[in-house]
mmCIF file with all atom_site columns, C-alpha atoms in Angstrom:
data_model
loop_
_atom_site.group_PDB
_atom_site.id
_atom_site.type_symbol
_atom_site.label_atom_id
_atom_site.label_alt_id
_atom_site.label_comp_id
_atom_site.label_asym_id
_atom_site.label_entity_id
_atom_site.label_seq_id
_atom_site.pdbx_PDB_ins_code
_atom_site.Cartn_x
_atom_site.Cartn_y
_atom_site.Cartn_z
_atom_site.occupancy
_atom_site.B_iso_or_equiv
_atom_site.pdbx_formal_charge
_atom_site.auth_seq_id
_atom_site.auth_comp_id
_atom_site.auth_asym_id
_atom_site.auth_atom_id
_atom_site.pdbx_PDB_model_num
ATOM 1   C CA . MET L 1 1   ? -28.358 74.315 -32.847 1.00 0.00 ? 1   MET L CA 1
ATOM 2   C CA . ALA L 1 2   ? -28.736 71.010 -31.403 1.00 0.00 ? 2   ALA L CA 1
ATOM 3   C CA . GLU L 1 3   ? -28.596 67.894 -33.920 1.00 0.00 ? 3   GLU L CA 1
ATOM 4   C CA . PRO L 1 4   ? -30.704 64.940 -33.986 1.00 0.00 ? 4   PRO L CA 1
ATOM 5   C CA . PRO L 1 5   ? -30.631 61.964 -32.291 1.00 0.00 ? 5   PRO L CA 1
ATOM 6   C CA . GLY L 1 6   ? -28.329 59.773 -33.856 1.00 0.00 ? 6   GLY L CA 1
ATOM 7   C CA . GLU L 1 7   ? -26.330 62.452 -35.764 1.00 0.00 ? 7   GLU L CA 1
ATOM 8   C CA . ALA L 1 8   ? -23.991 63.300 -32.645 1.00 0.00 ? 8   ALA L CA 1
ATOM 9   C CA . GLY L 1 9   ? -20.388 62.573 -33.365 1.00 0.00 ? 9   GLY L CA 1
ATOM 10  C CA . GLY L 1 10  ? -20.235 62.766 -37.010 1.00 0.00 ? 10  GLY L CA 1
ATOM 11  C CA . GLY L 1 11  ? -22.998 61.896 -38.954 1.00 0.00 ? 11  GLY L CA 1
ATOM 12  C CA . GLY L 1 12  ? -24.013 58.300 -37.468 1.00 0.00 ? 12  GLY L CA 1
ATOM 13  C CA . ARG L 1 13  ? -20.731 56.818 -37.055 1.00 0.00 ? 13  ARG L CA 1
ATOM 14  C CA . GLY L 1 14  ? -19.901 55.574 -33.483 1.00 0.00 ? 14  GLY L CA 1
ATOM 15  C CA . PRO L 1 15  ? -21.731 54.394 -30.785 1.00 0.00 ? 15  PRO L CA 1
ATOM 16  C CA . ALA L 1 16  ? -24.806 55.817 -31.895 1.00 0.00 ? 16  ALA L CA 1
ATOM 17  C CA . ALA L 1 17  ? -24.853 54.279 -35.215 1.00 0.00 ? 17  ALA L CA 1
ATOM 18  C CA . GLY L 1 18  ? -25.609 51.307 -34.239 1.00 0.00 ? 18  GLY L CA 1
ATOM 19  C CA . VAL L 1 19  ? -29.347 52.353 -33.283 1.00 0.00 ? 19  VAL L CA 1
ATOM 20  C CA . GLY L 1 20  ? -30.105 54.181 -36.305 1.00 0.00 ? 20  GLY L CA 1
ATOM 21  C CA . GLY L 1 21  ? -27.072 53.817 -38.398 1.00 0.00 ? 21  GLY L CA 1
ATOM 22  C CA . HIS L 1 22  ? -28.346 51.439 -41.043 1.00 0.00 ? 22  HIS L CA 1
ATOM 23  C CA . PRO L 1 23  ? -31.971 51.109 -40.610 1.00 0.00 ? 23  PRO L CA 1
ATOM 24  C CA . ARG L 1 24  ? -32.350 49.128 -44.165 1.00 0.00 ? 24  ARG L CA 1
ATOM 25  C CA . ALA L 1 25  ? -29.741 46.584 -43.110 1.00 0.00 ? 25  ALA L CA 1
ATOM 26  C CA . ARG L 1 26  ? -31.447 45.950 -39.746 1.00 0.00 ? 26  ARG L CA 1
ATOM 27  C CA . ARG L 1 27  ? -34.690 45.307 -41.413 1.00 0.00 ? 27  ARG L CA 1
ATOM 28  C CA . ARG L 1 28  ? -32.858 42.888 -43.712 1.00 0.00 ? 28  ARG L CA 1
ATOM 29  C CA . LEU L 1 29  ? -31.698 40.782 -40.703 1.00 0.00 ? 29  LEU L CA 1
ATOM 30  C CA . GLU L 1 30  ? -34.676 41.267 -38.543 1.00 0.00 ? 30  GLU L CA 1
ATOM 31  C CA . ALA L 1 31  ? -36.418 39.438 -41.353 1.00 0.00 ? 31  ALA L CA 1
ATOM 32  C CA . LEU L 1 32  ? -34.279 36.530 -40.924 1.00 0.00 ? 32  LEU L CA 1
ATOM 33  C CA . LEU L 1 33  ? -34.650 36.169 -37.429 1.00 0.00 ? 33  LEU L CA 1
ATOM 34  C CA . ASN L 1 34  ? -35.741 32.509 -36.566 1.00 0.00 ? 34  ASN L CA 1
ATOM 35  C CA . ARG L 1 35  ? -35.702 31.559 -40.014 1.00 0.00 ? 35  ARG L CA 1
ATOM 36  C CA . SER L 1 36  ? -33.108 28.470 -40.512 1.00 0.00 ? 36  SER L CA 1
ATOM 37  C CA . LEU L 1 37  ? -30.072 29.109 -42.382 1.00 0.00 ? 37  LEU L CA 1
ATOM 38  C CA . ARG L 1 38  ? -27.146 27.113 -43.900 1.00 0.00 ? 38  ARG L CA 1
ATOM 39  C CA . ILE L 1 39  ? -23.712 28.257 -43.481 1.00 0.00 ? 39  ILE L CA 1
ATOM 40  C CA . ARG L 1 40  ? -20.854 27.233 -44.869 1.00 0.00 ? 40  ARG L CA 1
ATOM 41  C CA . MET L 1 41  ? -17.108 27.296 -43.307 1.00 0.00 ? 41  MET L CA 1
ATOM 42  C CA . SER L 1 42  ? -13.926 27.905 -44.283 1.00 0.00 ? 42  SER L CA 1
ATOM 43  C CA . ASP L 1 43  ? -12.547 23.880 -42.971 1.00 0.00 ? 43  ASP L CA 1
ATOM 44  C CA . GLY L 1 44  ? -15.550 22.516 -45.494 1.00 0.00 ? 44  GLY L CA 1
ATOM 45  C CA . ARG L 1 45  ? -18.088 22.092 -42.798 1.00 0.00 ? 45  ARG L CA 1
ATOM 46  C CA . THR L 1 46  ? -21.544 23.112 -43.449 1.00 0.00 ? 46  THR L CA 1
ATOM 47  C CA . LEU L 1 47  ? -23.953 24.196 -40.242 1.00 0.00 ? 47  LEU L CA 1
ATOM 48  C CA . VAL L 1 48  ? -27.869 24.499 -40.300 1.00 0.00 ? 48  VAL L CA 1
ATOM 49  C CA . GLY L 1 49  ? -29.763 26.277 -37.923 1.00 0.00 ? 49  GLY L CA 1
ATOM 50  C CA . ALA L 1 50  ? -32.150 28.966 -36.726 1.00 0.00 ? 50  ALA L CA 1
ATOM 51  C CA . PHE L 1 51  ? -30.535 32.291 -37.098 1.00 0.00 ? 51  PHE L CA 1
ATOM 52  C CA . LEU L 1 52  ? -30.665 34.238 -33.557 1.00 0.00 ? 52  LEU L CA 1
ATOM 53  C CA . CYS L 1 53  ? -28.248 36.840 -33.360 1.00 0.00 ? 53  CYS L CA 1
ATOM 54  C CA . THR L 1 54  ? -25.227 38.508 -34.844 1.00 0.00 ? 54  THR L CA 1
ATOM 55  C CA . ASP L 1 55  ? -22.930 41.269 -34.080 1.00 0.00 ? 55  ASP L CA 1
ATOM 56  C CA . ARG L 1 56  ? -20.719 43.975 -35.692 1.00 0.00 ? 56  ARG L CA 1
ATOM 57  C CA . ASP L 1 57  ? -17.126 41.248 -36.265 1.00 0.00 ? 57  ASP L CA 1
ATOM 58  C CA . ALA L 1 58  ? -20.045 39.197 -38.331 1.00 0.00 ? 58  ALA L CA 1
ATOM 59  C CA . ASN L 1 59  ? -20.072 36.368 -35.683 1.00 0.00 ? 59  ASN L CA 1
ATOM 60  C CA . VAL L 1 60  ? -23.422 34.325 -35.943 1.00 0.00 ? 60  VAL L CA 1
ATOM 61  C CA . ILE L 1 61  ? -25.677 32.435 -33.335 1.00 0.00 ? 61  ILE L CA 1
ATOM 62  C CA . LEU L 1 62  ? -27.321 29.521 -34.536 1.00 0.00 ? 62  LEU L CA 1
ATOM 63  C CA . GLY L 1 63  ? -30.082 27.659 -32.598 1.00 0.00 ? 63  GLY L CA 1
ATOM 64  C CA . SER L 1 64  ? -31.057 23.971 -32.934 1.00 0.00 ? 64  SER L CA 1
ATOM 65  C CA . ALA L 1 65  ? -27.821 23.991 -35.162 1.00 0.00 ? 65  ALA L CA 1
ATOM 66  C CA . GLN L 1 66  ? -26.638 20.577 -36.946 1.00 0.00 ? 66  GLN L CA 1
ATOM 67  C CA . GLU L 1 67  ? -23.227 20.528 -38.270 1.00 0.00 ? 67  GLU L CA 1
ATOM 68  C CA . PHE L 1 68  ? -22.554 18.500 -41.500 1.00 0.00 ? 68  PHE L CA 1
ATOM 69  C CA . LEU L 1 69  ? -19.324 17.423 -42.674 1.00 0.00 ? 69  LEU L CA 1
ATOM 70  C CA . LYS L 1 70  ? -17.207 17.684 -46.076 1.00 0.00 ? 70  LYS L CA 1
ATOM 71  C CA . ALA L 1 71  ? -18.343 14.636 -48.190 1.00 0.00 ? 71  ALA L CA 1
ATOM 72  C CA . SER L 1 72  ? -15.263 12.255 -48.400 1.00 0.00 ? 72  SER L CA 1
ATOM 73  C CA . ASP L 1 73  ? -14.688 8.715  -50.089 1.00 0.00 ? 73  ASP L CA 1
ATOM 74  C CA . ALA L 1 74  ? -14.085 7.398  -46.157 1.00 0.00 ? 74  ALA L CA 1
ATOM 75  C CA . PHE L 1 75  ? -17.843 8.812  -45.264 1.00 0.00 ? 75  PHE L CA 1
ATOM 76  C CA . PRO L 1 76  ? -20.331 9.227  -47.352 1.00 0.00 ? 76  PRO L CA 1
ATOM 77  C CA . GLY L 1 77  ? -23.788 10.646 -46.755 1.00 0.00 ? 77  GLY L CA 1
ATOM 78  C CA . ALA L 1 78  ? -22.419 10.767 -42.868 1.00 0.00 ? 78  ALA L CA 1
ATOM 79  C CA . GLU L 1 79  ? -25.181 11.518 -40.437 1.00 0.00 ? 79  GLU L CA 1
ATOM 80  C CA . PRO L 1 80  ? -25.331 15.183 -38.909 1.00 0.00 ? 80  PRO L CA 1
ATOM 81  C CA . ARG L 1 81  ? -24.062 15.690 -35.520 1.00 0.00 ? 81  ARG L CA 1
ATOM 82  C CA . VAL L 1 82  ? -26.438 17.994 -33.492 1.00 0.00 ? 82  VAL L CA 1
ATOM 83  C CA . LEU L 1 83  ? -24.783 21.061 -31.740 1.00 0.00 ? 83  LEU L CA 1
ATOM 84  C CA . GLY L 1 84  ? -27.911 22.850 -30.629 1.00 0.00 ? 84  GLY L CA 1
ATOM 85  C CA . LEU L 1 85  ? -26.930 26.754 -29.609 1.00 0.00 ? 85  LEU L CA 1
ATOM 86  C CA . ALA L 1 86  ? -23.930 27.551 -31.756 1.00 0.00 ? 86  ALA L CA 1
ATOM 87  C CA . MET L 1 87  ? -21.649 30.649 -32.316 1.00 0.00 ? 87  MET L CA 1
ATOM 88  C CA . VAL L 1 88  ? -20.226 30.678 -35.840 1.00 0.00 ? 88  VAL L CA 1
ATOM 89  C CA . PRO L 1 89  ? -16.871 33.040 -35.832 1.00 0.00 ? 89  PRO L CA 1
ATOM 90  C CA . GLY L 1 90  ? -17.339 35.578 -38.617 1.00 0.00 ? 90  GLY L CA 1
ATOM 91  C CA . HIS L 1 91  ? -14.077 35.237 -40.147 1.00 0.00 ? 91  HIS L CA 1
ATOM 92  C CA . HIS L 1 92  ? -14.669 31.579 -40.837 1.00 0.00 ? 92  HIS L CA 1
ATOM 93  C CA . ILE L 1 93  ? -17.947 31.766 -42.856 1.00 0.00 ? 93  ILE L CA 1
ATOM 94  C CA . VAL L 1 94  ? -17.763 31.576 -46.470 1.00 0.00 ? 94  VAL L CA 1
ATOM 95  C CA . SER L 1 95  ? -21.533 31.824 -47.437 1.00 0.00 ? 95  SER L CA 1
ATOM 96  C CA . ILE L 1 96  ? -24.903 32.138 -45.877 1.00 0.00 ? 96  ILE L CA 1
ATOM 97  C CA . GLU L 1 97  ? -27.795 30.801 -47.491 1.00 0.00 ? 97  GLU L CA 1
ATOM 98  C CA . VAL L 1 98  ? -31.237 30.929 -46.400 1.00 0.00 ? 98  VAL L CA 1
ATOM 99  C CA . GLU L 1 99  ? -33.240 27.563 -46.243 1.00 0.00 ? 99  GLU L CA 1
ATOM 100 C CA . ARG L 1 100 ? -36.708 27.516 -48.353 1.00 0.00 ? 100 ARG L CA 1
ATOM 101 C CA . ASP L 1 101 ? -39.861 27.460 -45.701 1.00 0.00 ? 101 ASP L CA 1
ATOM 102 C CA . GLY L 1 102 ? -40.616 23.692 -44.662 1.00 0.00 ? 102 GLY L CA 1
ATOM 103 C CA . SER L 1 103 ? -37.179 22.594 -45.033 1.00 0.00 ? 103 SER L CA 1
ATOM 104 C CA . GLY L 1 104 ? -34.234 22.364 -42.588 1.00 0.00 ? 104 GLY L CA 1
ATOM 105 C CA . ALA L 1 105 ? -34.282 23.086 -38.914 1.00 0.00 ? 105 ALA L CA 1
ATOM 106 C CA . ALA L 1 106 ? -37.447 23.807 -37.515 1.00 0.00 ? 106 ALA L CA 1
ATOM 107 C CA . PRO L 1 107 ? -37.781 27.278 -35.862 1.00 0.00 ? 107 PRO L CA 1
ATOM 108 C CA . TYR L 1 108 ? -35.956 28.011 -32.437 1.00 0.00 ? 108 TYR L CA 1
ATOM 109 C CA . PRO L 1 109 ? -38.727 28.346 -29.822 1.00 0.00 ? 109 PRO L CA 1
#
């Protein structure tokens, strides 16, 4: 008897798993598309921008991104640096927060 699509090769694991392996997780990520995220990195920097993409290694692509350096005595309240399109390696991400509507960067056009 033939297996339903997406279940061939071990119950949803492997290459077909990306298509239908975790529909709930996929819907949660899709709901965040174009929302403004605040990503804290392992080196103390914070990036704020529109969530555009991620991959299986947890790398994140932000559009209209701005970089905020860790506050220090030498540069208190420094201005953010405009990055534009930025890729954040997943292994450097410490935390991700969704910015409230009406604050942060504008949605990516």
